[in-house]
Structure formats: structure tokens, C-alpha cells
Coordinates of C-alpha atoms in Angstrom, one line a residue:
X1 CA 137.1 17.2 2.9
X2 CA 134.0 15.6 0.7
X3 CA 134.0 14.1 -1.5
X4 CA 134.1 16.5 -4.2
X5 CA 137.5 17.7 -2.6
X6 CA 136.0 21.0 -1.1
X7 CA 136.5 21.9 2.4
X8 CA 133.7 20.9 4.7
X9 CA 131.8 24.2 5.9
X10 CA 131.6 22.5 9.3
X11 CA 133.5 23.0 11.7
X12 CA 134.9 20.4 14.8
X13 CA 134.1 21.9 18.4
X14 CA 137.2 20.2 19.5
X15 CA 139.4 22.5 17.5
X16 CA 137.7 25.5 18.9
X17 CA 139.8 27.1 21.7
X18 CA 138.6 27.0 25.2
X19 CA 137.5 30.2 27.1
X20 CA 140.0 29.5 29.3
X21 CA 142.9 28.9 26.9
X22 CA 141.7 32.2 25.1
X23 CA 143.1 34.6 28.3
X24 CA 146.4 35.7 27.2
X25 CA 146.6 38.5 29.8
X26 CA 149.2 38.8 32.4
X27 CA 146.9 37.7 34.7
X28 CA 146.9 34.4 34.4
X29 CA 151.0 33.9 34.9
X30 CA 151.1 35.9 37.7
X31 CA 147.4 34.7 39.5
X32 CA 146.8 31.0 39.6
X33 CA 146.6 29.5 42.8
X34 CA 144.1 30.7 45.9
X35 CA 147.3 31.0 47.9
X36 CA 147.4 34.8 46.8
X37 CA 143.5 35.4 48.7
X38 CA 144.0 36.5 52.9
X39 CA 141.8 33.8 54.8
X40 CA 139.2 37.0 54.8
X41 CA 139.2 38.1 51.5
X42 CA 135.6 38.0 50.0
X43 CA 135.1 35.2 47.2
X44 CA 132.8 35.1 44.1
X45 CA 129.9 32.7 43.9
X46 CA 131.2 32.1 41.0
X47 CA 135.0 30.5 41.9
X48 CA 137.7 30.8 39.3
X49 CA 137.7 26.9 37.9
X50 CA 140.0 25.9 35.6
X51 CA 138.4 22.7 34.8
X52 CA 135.2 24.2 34.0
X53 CA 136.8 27.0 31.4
X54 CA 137.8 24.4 29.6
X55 CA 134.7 23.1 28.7
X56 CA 133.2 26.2 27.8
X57 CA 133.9 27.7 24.1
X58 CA 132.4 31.3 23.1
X59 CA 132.2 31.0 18.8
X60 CA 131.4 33.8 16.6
X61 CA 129.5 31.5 14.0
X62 CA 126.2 29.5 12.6
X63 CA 125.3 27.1 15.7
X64 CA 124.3 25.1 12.5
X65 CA 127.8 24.3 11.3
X66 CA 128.9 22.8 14.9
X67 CA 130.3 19.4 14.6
X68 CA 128.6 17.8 17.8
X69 CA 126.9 16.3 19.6
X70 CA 123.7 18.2 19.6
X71 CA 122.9 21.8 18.4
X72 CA 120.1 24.2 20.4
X73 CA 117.1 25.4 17.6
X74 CA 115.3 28.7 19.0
X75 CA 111.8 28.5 17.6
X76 CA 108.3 29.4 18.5
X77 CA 105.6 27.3 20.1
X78 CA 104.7 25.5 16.6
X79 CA 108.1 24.5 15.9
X80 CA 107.9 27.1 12.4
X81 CA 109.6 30.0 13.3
X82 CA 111.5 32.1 11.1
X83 CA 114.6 33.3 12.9
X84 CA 118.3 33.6 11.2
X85 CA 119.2 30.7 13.5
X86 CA 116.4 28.4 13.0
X87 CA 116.2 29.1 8.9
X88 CA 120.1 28.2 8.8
X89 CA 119.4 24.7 10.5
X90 CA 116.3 23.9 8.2
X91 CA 118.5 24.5 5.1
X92 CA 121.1 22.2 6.5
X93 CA 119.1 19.5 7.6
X94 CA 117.5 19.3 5.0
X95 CA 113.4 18.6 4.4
X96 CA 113.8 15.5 7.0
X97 CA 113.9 17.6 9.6
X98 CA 109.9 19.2 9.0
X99 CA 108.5 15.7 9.0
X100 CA 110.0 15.0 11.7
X101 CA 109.2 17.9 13.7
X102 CA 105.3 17.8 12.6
X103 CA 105.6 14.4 15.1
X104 CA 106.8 16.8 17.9
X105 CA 103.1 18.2 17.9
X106 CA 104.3 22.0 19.3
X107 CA 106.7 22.8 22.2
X108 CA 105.5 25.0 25.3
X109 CA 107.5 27.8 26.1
X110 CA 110.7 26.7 28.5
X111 CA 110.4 23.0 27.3
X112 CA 113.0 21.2 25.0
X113 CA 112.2 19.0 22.7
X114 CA 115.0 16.8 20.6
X115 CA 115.2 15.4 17.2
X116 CA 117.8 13.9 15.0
X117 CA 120.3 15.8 13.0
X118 CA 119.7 14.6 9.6
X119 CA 122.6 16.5 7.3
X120 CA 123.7 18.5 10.0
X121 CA 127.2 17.6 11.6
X122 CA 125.5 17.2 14.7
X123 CA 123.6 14.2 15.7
X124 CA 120.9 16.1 17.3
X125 CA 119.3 19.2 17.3
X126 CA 117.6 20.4 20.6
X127 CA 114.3 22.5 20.0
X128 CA 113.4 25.1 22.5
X129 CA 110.7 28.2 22.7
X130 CA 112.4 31.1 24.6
X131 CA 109.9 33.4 26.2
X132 CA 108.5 36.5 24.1
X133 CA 109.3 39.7 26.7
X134 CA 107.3 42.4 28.5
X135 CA 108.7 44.4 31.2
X136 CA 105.6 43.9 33.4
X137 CA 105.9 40.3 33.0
X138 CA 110.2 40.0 33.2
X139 CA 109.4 37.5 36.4
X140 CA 107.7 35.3 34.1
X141 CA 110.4 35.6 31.7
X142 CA 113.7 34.7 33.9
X143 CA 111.8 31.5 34.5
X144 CA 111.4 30.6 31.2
X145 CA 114.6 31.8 29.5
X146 CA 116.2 29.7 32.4
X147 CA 114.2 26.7 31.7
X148 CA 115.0 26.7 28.3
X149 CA 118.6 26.5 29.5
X150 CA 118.0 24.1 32.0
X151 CA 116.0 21.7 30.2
X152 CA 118.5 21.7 27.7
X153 CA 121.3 20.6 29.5
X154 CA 118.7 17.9 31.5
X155 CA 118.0 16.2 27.5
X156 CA 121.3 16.5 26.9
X157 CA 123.0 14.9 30.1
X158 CA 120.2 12.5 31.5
X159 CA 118.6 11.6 28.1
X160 CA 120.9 10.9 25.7
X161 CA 124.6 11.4 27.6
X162 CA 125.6 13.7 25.2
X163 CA 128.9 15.1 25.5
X164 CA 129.3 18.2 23.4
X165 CA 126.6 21.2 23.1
X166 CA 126.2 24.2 20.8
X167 CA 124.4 27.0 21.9
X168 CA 122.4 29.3 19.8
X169 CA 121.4 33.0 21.7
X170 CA 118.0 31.4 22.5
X171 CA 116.4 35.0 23.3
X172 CA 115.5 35.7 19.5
X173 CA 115.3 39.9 18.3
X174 CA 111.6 39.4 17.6
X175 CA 110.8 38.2 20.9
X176 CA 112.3 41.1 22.8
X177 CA 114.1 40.2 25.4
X178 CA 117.1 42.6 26.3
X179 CA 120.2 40.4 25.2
X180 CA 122.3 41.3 28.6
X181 CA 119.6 40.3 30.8
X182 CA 119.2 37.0 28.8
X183 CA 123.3 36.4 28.8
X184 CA 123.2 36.9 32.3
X185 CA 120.5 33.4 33.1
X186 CA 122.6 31.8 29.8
X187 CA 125.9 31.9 31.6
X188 CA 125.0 30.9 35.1
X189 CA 122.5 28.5 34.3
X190 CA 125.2 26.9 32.3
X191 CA 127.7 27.5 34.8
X192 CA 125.3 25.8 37.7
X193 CA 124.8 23.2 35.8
X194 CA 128.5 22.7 34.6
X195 CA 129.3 22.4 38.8
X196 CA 126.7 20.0 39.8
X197 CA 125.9 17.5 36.6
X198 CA 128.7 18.2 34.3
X199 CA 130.9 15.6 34.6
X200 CA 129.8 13.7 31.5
X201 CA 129.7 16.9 29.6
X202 CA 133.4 17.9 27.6
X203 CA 132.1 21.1 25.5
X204 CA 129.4 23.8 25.8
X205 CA 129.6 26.2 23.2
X206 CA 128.1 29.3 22.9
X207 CA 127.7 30.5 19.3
X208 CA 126.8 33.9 18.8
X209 CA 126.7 36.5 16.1
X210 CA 129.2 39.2 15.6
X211 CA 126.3 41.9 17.6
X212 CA 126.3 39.6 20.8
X213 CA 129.8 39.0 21.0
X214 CA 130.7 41.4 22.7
X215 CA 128.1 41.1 25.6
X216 CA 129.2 37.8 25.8
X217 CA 133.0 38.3 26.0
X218 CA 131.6 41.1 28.7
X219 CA 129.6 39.1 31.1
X220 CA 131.8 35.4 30.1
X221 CA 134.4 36.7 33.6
X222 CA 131.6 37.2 35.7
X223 CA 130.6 33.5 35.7
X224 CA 133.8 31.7 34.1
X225 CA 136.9 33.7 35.8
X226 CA 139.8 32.7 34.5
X227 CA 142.3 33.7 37.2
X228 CA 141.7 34.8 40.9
X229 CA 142.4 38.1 40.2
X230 CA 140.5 38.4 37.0
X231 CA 137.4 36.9 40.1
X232 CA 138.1 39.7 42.4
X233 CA 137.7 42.2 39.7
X234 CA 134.4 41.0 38.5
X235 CA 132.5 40.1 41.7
X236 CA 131.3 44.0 42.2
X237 CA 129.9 43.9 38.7
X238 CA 127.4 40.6 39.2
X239 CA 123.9 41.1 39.5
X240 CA 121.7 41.4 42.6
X241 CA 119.8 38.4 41.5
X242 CA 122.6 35.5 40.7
X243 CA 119.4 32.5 40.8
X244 CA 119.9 29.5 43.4
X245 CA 122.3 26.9 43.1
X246 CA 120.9 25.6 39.6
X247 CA 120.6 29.5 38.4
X248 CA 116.7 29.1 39.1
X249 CA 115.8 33.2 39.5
X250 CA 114.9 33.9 43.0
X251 CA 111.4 35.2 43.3
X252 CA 110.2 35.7 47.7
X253 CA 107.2 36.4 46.3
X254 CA 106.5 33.0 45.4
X255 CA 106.6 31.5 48.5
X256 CA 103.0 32.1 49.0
X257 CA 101.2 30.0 52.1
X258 CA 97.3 30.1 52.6
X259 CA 96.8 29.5 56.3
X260 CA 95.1 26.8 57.7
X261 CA 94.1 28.6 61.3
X262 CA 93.0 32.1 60.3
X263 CA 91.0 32.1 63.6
X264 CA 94.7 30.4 65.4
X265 CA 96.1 33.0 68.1
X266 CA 98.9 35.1 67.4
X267 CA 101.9 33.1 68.8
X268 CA 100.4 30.0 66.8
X269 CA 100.1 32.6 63.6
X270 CA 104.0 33.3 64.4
X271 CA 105.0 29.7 64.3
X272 CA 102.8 29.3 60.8
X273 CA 104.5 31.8 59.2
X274 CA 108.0 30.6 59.8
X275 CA 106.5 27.6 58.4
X276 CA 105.1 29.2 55.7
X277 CA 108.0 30.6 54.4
X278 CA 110.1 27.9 53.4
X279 CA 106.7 26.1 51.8
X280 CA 107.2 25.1 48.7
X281 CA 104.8 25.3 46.1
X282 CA 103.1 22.0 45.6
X283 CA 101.6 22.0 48.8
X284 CA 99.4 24.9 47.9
X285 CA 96.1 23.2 46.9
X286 CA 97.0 20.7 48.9
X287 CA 94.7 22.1 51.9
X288 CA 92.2 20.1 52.9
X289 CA 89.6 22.6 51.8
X290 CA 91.2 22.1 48.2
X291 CA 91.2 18.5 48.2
X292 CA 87.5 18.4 49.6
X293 CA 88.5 16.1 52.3
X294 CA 86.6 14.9 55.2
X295 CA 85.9 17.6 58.9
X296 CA 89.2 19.2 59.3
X297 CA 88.2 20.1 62.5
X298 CA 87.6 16.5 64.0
X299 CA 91.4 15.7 62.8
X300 CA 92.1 18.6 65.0
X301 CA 90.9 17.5 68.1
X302 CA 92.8 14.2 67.9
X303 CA 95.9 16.0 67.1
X304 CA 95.5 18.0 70.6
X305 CA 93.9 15.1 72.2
X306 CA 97.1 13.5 71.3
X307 CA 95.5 10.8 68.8
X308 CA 97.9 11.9 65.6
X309 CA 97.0 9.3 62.6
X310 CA 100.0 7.8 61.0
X311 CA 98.4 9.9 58.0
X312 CA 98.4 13.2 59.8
X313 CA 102.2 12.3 60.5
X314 CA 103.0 11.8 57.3
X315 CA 101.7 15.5 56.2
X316 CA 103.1 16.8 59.1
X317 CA 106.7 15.2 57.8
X318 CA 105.9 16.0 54.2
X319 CA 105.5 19.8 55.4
X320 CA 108.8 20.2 56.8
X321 CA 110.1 18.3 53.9
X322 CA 109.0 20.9 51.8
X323 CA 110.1 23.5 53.7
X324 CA 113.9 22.2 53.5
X325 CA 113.5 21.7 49.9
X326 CA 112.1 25.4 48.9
X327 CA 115.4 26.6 51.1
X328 CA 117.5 24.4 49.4
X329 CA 116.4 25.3 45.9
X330 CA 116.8 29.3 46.6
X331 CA 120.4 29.1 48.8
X332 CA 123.6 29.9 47.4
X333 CA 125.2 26.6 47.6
X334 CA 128.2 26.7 45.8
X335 CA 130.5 26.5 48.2
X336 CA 128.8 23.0 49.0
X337 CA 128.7 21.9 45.5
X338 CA 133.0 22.4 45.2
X339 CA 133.5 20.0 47.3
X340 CA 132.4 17.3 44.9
X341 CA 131.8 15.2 47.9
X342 CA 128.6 14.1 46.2
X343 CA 127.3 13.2 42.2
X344 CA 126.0 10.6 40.0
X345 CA 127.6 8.7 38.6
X346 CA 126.4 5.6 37.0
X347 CA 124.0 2.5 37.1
X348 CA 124.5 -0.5 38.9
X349 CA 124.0 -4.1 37.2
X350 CA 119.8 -4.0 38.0
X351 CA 120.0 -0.2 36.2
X352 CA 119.3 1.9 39.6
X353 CA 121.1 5.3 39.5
X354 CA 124.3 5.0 41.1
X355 CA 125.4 8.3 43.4
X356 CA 128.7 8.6 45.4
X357 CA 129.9 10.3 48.7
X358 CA 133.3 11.1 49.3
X359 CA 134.4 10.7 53.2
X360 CA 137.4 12.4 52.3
X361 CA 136.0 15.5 50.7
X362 CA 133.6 16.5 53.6
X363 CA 136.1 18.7 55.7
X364 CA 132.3 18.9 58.5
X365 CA 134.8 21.0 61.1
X366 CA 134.8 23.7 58.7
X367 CA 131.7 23.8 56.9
X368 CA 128.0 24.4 57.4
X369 CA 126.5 21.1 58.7
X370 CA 123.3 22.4 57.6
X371 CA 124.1 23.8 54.0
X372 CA 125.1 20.4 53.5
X373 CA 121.9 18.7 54.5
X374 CA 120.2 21.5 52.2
X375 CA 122.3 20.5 49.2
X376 CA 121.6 16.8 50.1
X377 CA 118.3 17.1 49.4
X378 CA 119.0 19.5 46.1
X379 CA 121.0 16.9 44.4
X380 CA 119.3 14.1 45.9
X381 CA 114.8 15.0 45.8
X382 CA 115.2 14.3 41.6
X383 CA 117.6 10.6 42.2
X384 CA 115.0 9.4 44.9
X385 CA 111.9 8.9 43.1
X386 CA 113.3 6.3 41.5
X387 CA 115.6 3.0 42.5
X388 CA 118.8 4.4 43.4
X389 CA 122.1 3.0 45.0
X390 CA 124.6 4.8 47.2
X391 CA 128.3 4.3 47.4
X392 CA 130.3 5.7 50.0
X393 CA 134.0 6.2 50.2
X394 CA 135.5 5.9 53.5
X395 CA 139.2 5.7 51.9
X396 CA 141.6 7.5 53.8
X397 CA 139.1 9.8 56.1
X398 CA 140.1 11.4 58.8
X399 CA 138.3 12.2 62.5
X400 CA 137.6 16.0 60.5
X401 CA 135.8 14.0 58.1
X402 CA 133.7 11.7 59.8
X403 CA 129.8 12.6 60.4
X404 CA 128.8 12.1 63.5
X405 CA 125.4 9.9 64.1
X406 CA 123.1 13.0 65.2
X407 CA 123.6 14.6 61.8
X408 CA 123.4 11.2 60.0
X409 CA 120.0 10.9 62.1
X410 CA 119.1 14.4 61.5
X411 CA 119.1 14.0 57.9
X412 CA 117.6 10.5 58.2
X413 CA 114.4 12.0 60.0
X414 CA 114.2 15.1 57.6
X415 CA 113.9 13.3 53.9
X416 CA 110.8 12.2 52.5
X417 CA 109.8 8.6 52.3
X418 CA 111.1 8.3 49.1
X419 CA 114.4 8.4 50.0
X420 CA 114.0 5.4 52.0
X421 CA 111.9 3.7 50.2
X422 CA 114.2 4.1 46.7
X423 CA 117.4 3.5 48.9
X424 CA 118.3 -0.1 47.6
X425 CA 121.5 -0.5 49.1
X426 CA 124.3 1.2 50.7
X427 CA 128.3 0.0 49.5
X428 CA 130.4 1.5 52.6
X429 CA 134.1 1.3 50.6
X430 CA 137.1 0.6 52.4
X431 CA 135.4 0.6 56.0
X432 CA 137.4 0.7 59.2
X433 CA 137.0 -1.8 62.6
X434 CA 135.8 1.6 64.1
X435 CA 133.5 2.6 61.2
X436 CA 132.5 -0.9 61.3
X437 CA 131.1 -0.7 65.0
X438 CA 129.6 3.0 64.7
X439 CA 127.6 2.0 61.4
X440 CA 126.1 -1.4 63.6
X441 CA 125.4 0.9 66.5
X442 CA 123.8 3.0 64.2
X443 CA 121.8 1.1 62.0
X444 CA 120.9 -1.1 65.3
X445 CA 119.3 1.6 67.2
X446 CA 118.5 4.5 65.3
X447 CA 117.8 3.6 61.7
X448 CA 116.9 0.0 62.4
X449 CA 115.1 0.0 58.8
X450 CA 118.9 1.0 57.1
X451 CA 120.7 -2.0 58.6
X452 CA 119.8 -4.8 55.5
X453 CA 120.9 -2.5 52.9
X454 CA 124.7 -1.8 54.5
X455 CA 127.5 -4.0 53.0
X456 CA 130.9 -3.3 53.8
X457 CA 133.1 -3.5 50.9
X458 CA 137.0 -4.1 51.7
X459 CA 138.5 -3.9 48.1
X460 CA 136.7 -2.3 44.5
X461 CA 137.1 -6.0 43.4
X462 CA 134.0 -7.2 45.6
X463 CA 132.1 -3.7 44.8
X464 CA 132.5 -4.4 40.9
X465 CA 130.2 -7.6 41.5
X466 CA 127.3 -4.9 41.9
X467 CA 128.1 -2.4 40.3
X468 CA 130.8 -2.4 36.9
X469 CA 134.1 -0.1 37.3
X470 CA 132.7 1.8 34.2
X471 CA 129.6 2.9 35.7
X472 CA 131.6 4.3 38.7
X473 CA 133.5 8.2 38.8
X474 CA 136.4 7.0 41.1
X475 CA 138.4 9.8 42.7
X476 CA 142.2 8.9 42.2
X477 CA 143.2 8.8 45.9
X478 CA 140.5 6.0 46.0
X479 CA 141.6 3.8 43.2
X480 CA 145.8 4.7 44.8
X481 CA 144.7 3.3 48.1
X482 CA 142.7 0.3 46.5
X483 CA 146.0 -0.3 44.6
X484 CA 148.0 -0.6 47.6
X485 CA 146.4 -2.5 49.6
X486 CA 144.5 -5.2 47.3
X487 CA 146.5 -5.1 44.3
X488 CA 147.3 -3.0 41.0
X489 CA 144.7 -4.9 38.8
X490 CA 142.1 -1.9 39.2
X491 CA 144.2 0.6 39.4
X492 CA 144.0 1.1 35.8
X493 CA 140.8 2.1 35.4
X494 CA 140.9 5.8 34.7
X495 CA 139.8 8.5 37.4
X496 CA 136.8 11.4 36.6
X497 CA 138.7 14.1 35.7
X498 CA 136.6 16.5 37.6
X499 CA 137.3 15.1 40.9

């Protein structure tokens, strides 16, 4: 109530039902553990997750009357459009909200920019310029809607920790865009995202007007089932093009390499190509034609004269780098990302990043080796640019859990520098006499440069002397065993409730 006595015409996401409390079909009493799928039954990409349904709302309502955290505004690239959804926050906001935005100086399309909430309910209000649409240019367009939704979701996790969104249809009615196609990169970009970086996040809604509803209650099962069968039935209706693991649209034609030996014979052309094709983009115009460098051809001859310069090594590593990277950021890695086996969490007590591996949840007999080195390097090419800090559970692993040292020095020799150089330290938790040995043979004679940043940590007490138990998502098995074997006192520090 004000304090006039009226009822306030805003409304509190938290008393908004869930999408996955709104299914009141008989599928969900009958369908609700995977026990009912044959070993060979075909799965969705998108896996029936109860914990993520219940942090997604669909509202029929004014994104401008959401009490939360932050609100999304669709505008144009001035920041002064006039939209039903971006006239309806001005009025709420109240004139605060133009000066404000006049400091903003414009937003490109695909970027989001944030300001404060002034009268709204919500704290902040997230600005964002969806892209205007033309069929010729619909490539173009999936980028940009995505980004929109992406860089979103990166302001309001990474910037200000935010823990409840409301999401406006971004894709305006004057800029074109067919609403179905735009749902489509709405709900997996927030779905993606919701998988890999959303354990801070509690709510996403999606506030739409009574003409996009139904779309939205269409397409909502095809990303966020909410029973196994209700995920068998909508897998044949998801599109061809379902993005990478962030949602990212998938476009081959991107992956664009000039070659560097047009006059190179054809087995070496064969070998370029391969390479080529997994390039990513930032090494075009990195050629040394485009860089204006010195005679390509005399670093040639040392190369086969077996001269390599430490430089030429380093472009030669940086290359395949890339390579992993562009395959990581286009494969379906979903399955990987499930597993929870590795997030951020996080800072320790000098502010580096703080990101966790779970021994337990790596089951390496039965999964792709390799799809987990590619979605290594997805989570992990953002975190290594800066200081980071890994912690690694060992709690309770078993021998179909433990990596063995070629993949450990596979995956040492394929990241970029950065990774090593950023890597600040290493907090092996709850180590065994064996893991013990094999991590000193290791880091003694394959990794030498790794062995200073290894401590082996025998009980959370010594590993909250680095790093404090807030800033740390501890799975519950973890803080069971720690209970058990070192005492209760930590055990009451709450586990994530997405692990």
C-alpha cells in the first residue's frame, strides 16, 4: 500500500508463479524422473530442468511495473525512442531518467547500457537497441537480437550481481523483426545462459503483451520442458539453427581464412584448410601482409631450416588456440555444461575470480574427453584475462573420475598463455596420499612452471584463509565429507542450490 492507502500498481516478481509451477497437466505426475527414457532414446539439447523452470516466469504485463532488480528498456540507438514499452518506463521514472540517459551518449545496436531506476520498483533499468530487420540481412540480425540478450544477462550477472530480471519483447513492431524468430534467440539465449552463469540469478521474467503471449507459451517447452515427456514431444519442433552453447547463431560462413601459401602445394593447401576452418575471427588481419611486418619469406626459411623463433612459436600456438576456441563457441555443449563440474563462483581475499572443479562430477569413462577440453576453454578464455584462482574438489572421487596426466597435459599445451600467466594459484581440496604423488609427478616433470601455485588443502578451514566460505558455491557432498572428517563448524554454511 502507499501511503495514500491505494494499492501499489507494482507488482513483486516473487509472487509471480514459475513456468514450471504453471504446468498443471498430467504430465508432470506421471513423467518426472529420466528413469522412464531407454539408455538409446534420443534427448533434447534442451534437458527438462526443474531448477531452471523455476527461475523463469512468462507475465502478461508492463515490464515497467516489475518489482526487481533491474527491468530491460527497448529503444533506438539515441536512447529516444517511442515504443509502448519504453514510453511506459519514462512516465514511471519519471523526468530523472532523460538526464540521466543524455550522459549515456547513444547505445549501438546489440549493446546494453544500465541506469538507475529512479520511481520505478526496480533498481535499474537496462537499455538495449534491438536490430531493425530485412530478410536479406536476417544473419546480421540473429547476431544482434542475441547480443542484446546476451549483454543483458553479462550487466546483470557480472556487473552489478543482480538477481532478478524483467524482460521486455526487445524486437519492437516498428523494427520488423518476425516475433517467432525473435522468441526463438530470446528463450535459448536465456536458457544458455541460465545453464552456464546462472547461479546468482533467482528470476528471469519475460513480460509480454497479450499479442505475444501466445508465441511465448508456444515456443516456452521447446527450451524450458517441464516434464520428460513434455521434452520428447517438443524436440521435433526446434529449429535447425538452436546457436552454440551460449545461443550464439551459428553462421559457417564466418569462418573465413585468407591463406598464407597460395603458391603452397596441394597436400600443404589440405592441411591449411583444416586449419582454416576452426580459425577464429580475430586472426584475420592478423597476416603479416596486414600488419606490414618485416620479409615473410626469410621467417620461412628458418622455419624449414628448423630455426623457429620463440615468436613464430607463439603464433603457431596462438593459431591452434584459436582454432579450439571457434569449435568450442559453435558446438553443442550442453551435455558438458550439466554436469556443473565447472563455474564461478566467487573472489578470493586479493579479488581474483574464483572458479571451481568438481572431481566428483566428471564421470571421464563416459564422456567426451575432448568436448570437455572444448568447454574448458568456453567457460574459461573470458576468466583468464584477468587474475583468477582455481579450486579443485577431490572429495569423494572415484578411479571413473580421475583425469589422467596426458589429458591434464593436453589441455595444459593447448590454452593460451593467458591461462598460465592469470593462473594464481591452484587449492587441491581434500587430496589423497595417491593424488598427492601423481600431482608431484606431474607438476615435477610435465608442467614444471604449475608446481609453486599447488597447495593441498586437507579441511575448508585452511582453504577459508584464502578465500572466505561466502565467496565459495560448495556442492553439499563436499561440505558432508568436510563435516565428517574435520568437524561440524562449516558445515553450516549453506550449499548452491544449483549443484
Amino acid at each position: 500500500m502507499d501511503p495514500l492507502g491505494a494499492p501499489s500498481q507494482f507488482v513483486d516478481v516473487d509472487t509471480l508463479l514459475s513456468w514450471g509451477d504453471s504446468y498443471e497437466d498430467e504430465l508432470n505426475s506421471s513423467d518426472t524422473t529420466a528413469n522412464t527414457f531407454e539408455e538409446d532414446t534420443i534427448r533434447s539439447p534442451f534437458l527438462y530442468n526443474k531448477d531452471i523452470n523455476g527461475k523463469v516466469v512468462l507475465w502478461k504485463g508492463d515490464v515497467a511495473l516489475l518489482n526487481c532488480t533491474a527491468i530491460v528498456n527497448t529503444s533506438n540507438e539515441s536512447l529516444t525512442d517511442k515504443n509502448p514499452v519504453s514510453e511506459s518506463v519514462f512516465m514511471l521514472a519519471g523526468p530523472d531518467l532523460k538526464e540521466d540517459l543524455q550522459k549515456l551518449k547513444g547505445c549501438r545496436t546489440g549493446e546494453a547500457k544500465l541506469t538507475k531506476g529512479f520511481n520505478l520498483a526496480a533498481r535499474f533499468i537496462i537499455h538495449t537497441v534491438g536490430p531493425k530487420y530485412k530478410s536479406r540481412y536476417r544473419t546480421a540480425a540473429e547476431s544482434s537480437l542475441y547480443s542484446c540478450y546476451r549483454n543483458v544477462l553479462q550487466l546483470a550477472k557480472y556487473e552489478q550481481s543482480m538477481s532478478s530480471v524483467g524482460f521486455c519483447v526487445i524486437n519492437s513492431a516498428k523494427r520488423g523483426y518476425p516475433l517467432e524468430d525473435a522468441t526463438h534467440i530470446a528463450l535459448r539465449t536465456v536458457r544458455r545462459f541460465l545453464e552456464i552463469h546462472g547461479e546468482t540469478i533467482e528470476k528471469v521474467v519475460f513480460a509480454v503483451s497479450e499479442l505475444e503471449e501466445a508465441t511465448y507459451q508456444k515456443l516456452l517447452p521447446l527450451y524450458f520442458p517441464r516434464s520428460l515427456k513434455e521434452e520428447s514431444r517438443s524436440l521435433p519442433y526446434l529449429p535447425a539453427d538452436i546457436g552454440n552453447a551460449e545461443g550464439e547463431p551459428v553462421v559457417p560462413e564466418r569462418q573465413i581464412r585468407i591463406s598464407e601459401k597460395p603458391g603452397a602445394s596441394e597436400d600443404h593447401q589440405e592441411e591449411d584448410e583444416d586449419e582454416g576452418l576452426g580459425m577464429d575471427l580475430s586472426f584475420i588481419g592478423s597476416h603479416a601482409f596486414a600488419r606490414m611486418e618485416g620479409d615473410i619469406d626469410k621467417q620461412r626459411r628458418l622455419i624449414l631450416q628448423g630455426q623457429l623463433s620463440e615468436a613464430a612459436l607463439q603464433k603457431q600456438h596462438q593459431r591452434n588456440y584459436n582454432r579450439w576456441l571457434c569449435q568450442a563457441r559453435s558446438e553443442d555443449l550442453s551435455d558438458i555444461a550439466s554436469l556443473k563440474a565447472l563455474y564461478q563462483t566467487g573472489v578470493d581475499n586479493c579479488g581474483r575470480t574464483v572458479m571451481v572443479v568438481v572431481g566428483r562430477n566428471i564421470p571421464v569413462t563416459l564422456i567426451d574427453m575432448d568436448k570437455a577440453l572444448l568447454y574448458f576453454i568456453h567457460v574459461m578464455d573470458h576468466i583468464a584475462v584477468k587474475e583468477y584462482v582455481l579450486v579443485y574438489f577431490h572429495t569423494l572421487t572415484s578411479e571413473y573420475n580421475h583425469l589422467d596426466s596426458d589429458f591434464l597435459k593436453k589441455l595444459y599445451d593447448v590454452v593460451d598463455t593467458k591461462y598460465k600467466r592469470n593462473l594464481k594459484a591452484v587449492y587441491f581440496v581434500h587430496p589423497t596420499f595417491r593424488s598427492k604423488v601423481s600431482t608431484w609427478f606431474f607438476t615435477t616433470f610435465s608442467v614444471s612452471g604449475l608446481k609453486d601455485k599447488v597447495h593441498h588443502v586437507d579441511s575448508l578451514h585452511q582453504l577459508f584463509s584464502a578465500i572466505s566460505p561466502e565467496q565459495i558455491d560448495f556442492p553439499p557432498f563436499v561440505l558432508e565429507y568436510d563435516a565428517r572428517e574435520n568437524g561440524p563448524y562449516y558445515a553450516s554454511y549453506p550449499p548452491s542450490p544449483d549443484l
